[in-house]
C-alpha cells in the first residue's frame, strides 16, 4: 500500500518538474524570438486573402501590390480588360 503511494507521489513530482521545464523552455524561446525580432511585437496574424494580386502566370505567381495592372516580375496583365462594345 505504502509503496503505491510512494510511486504515485514520485510520478506526480516528476510530472510537475517536466511541466515546469517545458513552460520555461517555451518562455525562453519566446523571449529569444522577441529579441531577434528587434523587440517588436509579433503583430496580428493574418488569415485569409493575401494582400495584393497574384500573377495569373503559373510559372511566376508573384504577389503584386494591390491595384497593380501588370505583374512586377514578368509583366503579365493582372486585369481583364473589355472594350465598351463587349459589355
Protein backbone atom coordinates (compact mmCIF):
# COMPACT_ATOMS: atom_id res chain seq x y z
CA UNK A 1 0.00 0.00 0.00
CA UNK A 2 2.67 2.49 1.04
CA UNK A 3 4.80 1.57 -1.94
CA UNK A 4 1.98 2.51 -4.34
CA UNK A 5 1.53 5.88 -2.64
CA UNK A 6 5.27 6.50 -2.81
CA UNK A 7 5.36 5.63 -6.52
CA UNK A 8 2.34 7.83 -7.23
CA UNK A 9 3.89 10.75 -5.34
CA UNK A 10 7.19 10.31 -7.23
CA UNK A 11 5.39 10.29 -10.58
CA UNK A 12 3.42 13.38 -9.59
CA UNK A 13 6.59 15.27 -8.65
CA UNK A 14 8.29 14.15 -11.87
CA UNK A 15 5.31 15.29 -13.96
CA UNK A 16 5.28 18.66 -12.23
CA UNK A 17 9.01 19.05 -12.82
CA UNK A 18 8.65 18.22 -16.53
CA UNK A 19 5.76 20.69 -16.88
CA UNK A 20 7.88 23.45 -15.33
CA UNK A 21 10.82 22.62 -17.62
CA UNK A 22 8.50 22.66 -20.67
CA UNK A 23 6.96 26.02 -19.70
CA UNK A 24 10.40 27.52 -19.03
CA UNK A 25 11.69 26.33 -22.40
CA UNK A 26 8.68 27.85 -24.20
CA UNK A 27 9.24 31.13 -22.36
CA UNK A 28 12.93 31.20 -23.31
CA UNK A 29 12.06 30.55 -26.98
CA UNK A 30 9.53 33.40 -26.97
CA UNK A 31 12.00 35.79 -25.31
CA UNK A 32 14.75 34.92 -27.79
CA UNK A 33 12.35 35.33 -30.72
CA UNK A 34 11.32 38.74 -29.37
CA UNK A 35 14.99 39.78 -29.06
CA UNK A 36 15.84 38.64 -32.60
CA UNK A 37 12.76 40.44 -33.98
CA UNK A 38 14.28 43.65 -32.66
CA UNK A 39 11.95 43.98 -29.65
CA UNK A 40 8.92 44.35 -31.95
CA UNK A 41 5.69 42.58 -31.13
CA UNK A 42 4.53 39.72 -33.33
CA UNK A 43 1.63 41.69 -34.72
CA UNK A 44 -1.69 40.28 -35.77
CA UNK A 45 -1.71 37.04 -37.67
CA UNK A 46 -3.43 37.44 -40.97
CA UNK A 47 -5.68 34.70 -42.18
CA UNK A 48 -7.45 34.53 -45.44
CA UNK A 49 -6.68 36.59 -48.51
CA UNK A 50 -3.12 37.69 -49.29
CA UNK A 51 -2.98 41.48 -49.66
CA UNK A 52 -2.29 42.18 -53.30
CA UNK A 53 -2.83 40.43 -56.59
CA UNK A 54 -1.22 37.12 -57.51
CA UNK A 55 0.12 36.89 -61.04
CA UNK A 56 -2.04 34.56 -63.17
CA UNK A 57 1.08 33.21 -64.96
CA UNK A 58 1.52 29.71 -63.50
CA UNK A 59 5.31 29.92 -63.71
CA UNK A 60 5.51 33.30 -61.98
CA UNK A 61 2.82 33.50 -59.21
CA UNK A 62 4.40 36.72 -57.88
CA UNK A 63 2.37 38.65 -55.28
CA UNK A 64 1.97 42.20 -56.59
CA UNK A 65 0.81 45.26 -54.63
CA UNK A 66 -2.91 45.93 -54.57
CA UNK A 67 -4.18 47.89 -57.54
CA UNK A 68 -1.33 46.88 -59.87
CA UNK A 69 -2.28 46.41 -63.51
CA UNK A 70 0.75 44.37 -64.56
CA UNK A 71 2.96 41.85 -62.75
CA UNK A 72 6.16 43.45 -61.44
CA UNK A 73 8.04 40.17 -62.01
CA UNK A 74 7.04 39.03 -65.51
CA UNK A 75 4.84 41.81 -66.96
CA UNK A 76 1.67 39.73 -67.36
CA UNK A 77 -1.56 41.74 -67.26
CA UNK A 78 -3.37 41.35 -63.94
CA UNK A 79 -6.65 42.86 -65.13
CA UNK A 80 -9.10 41.57 -67.66
CA UNK A 81 -9.96 44.47 -69.92
CA UNK A 82 -13.10 44.76 -72.01
CA UNK A 83 -13.95 47.21 -74.72
CA UNK A 84 -17.29 49.05 -74.37
CA UNK A 85 -18.78 47.01 -77.23
CA UNK A 86 -18.14 43.73 -75.35
CA UNK A 87 -20.05 44.83 -72.28
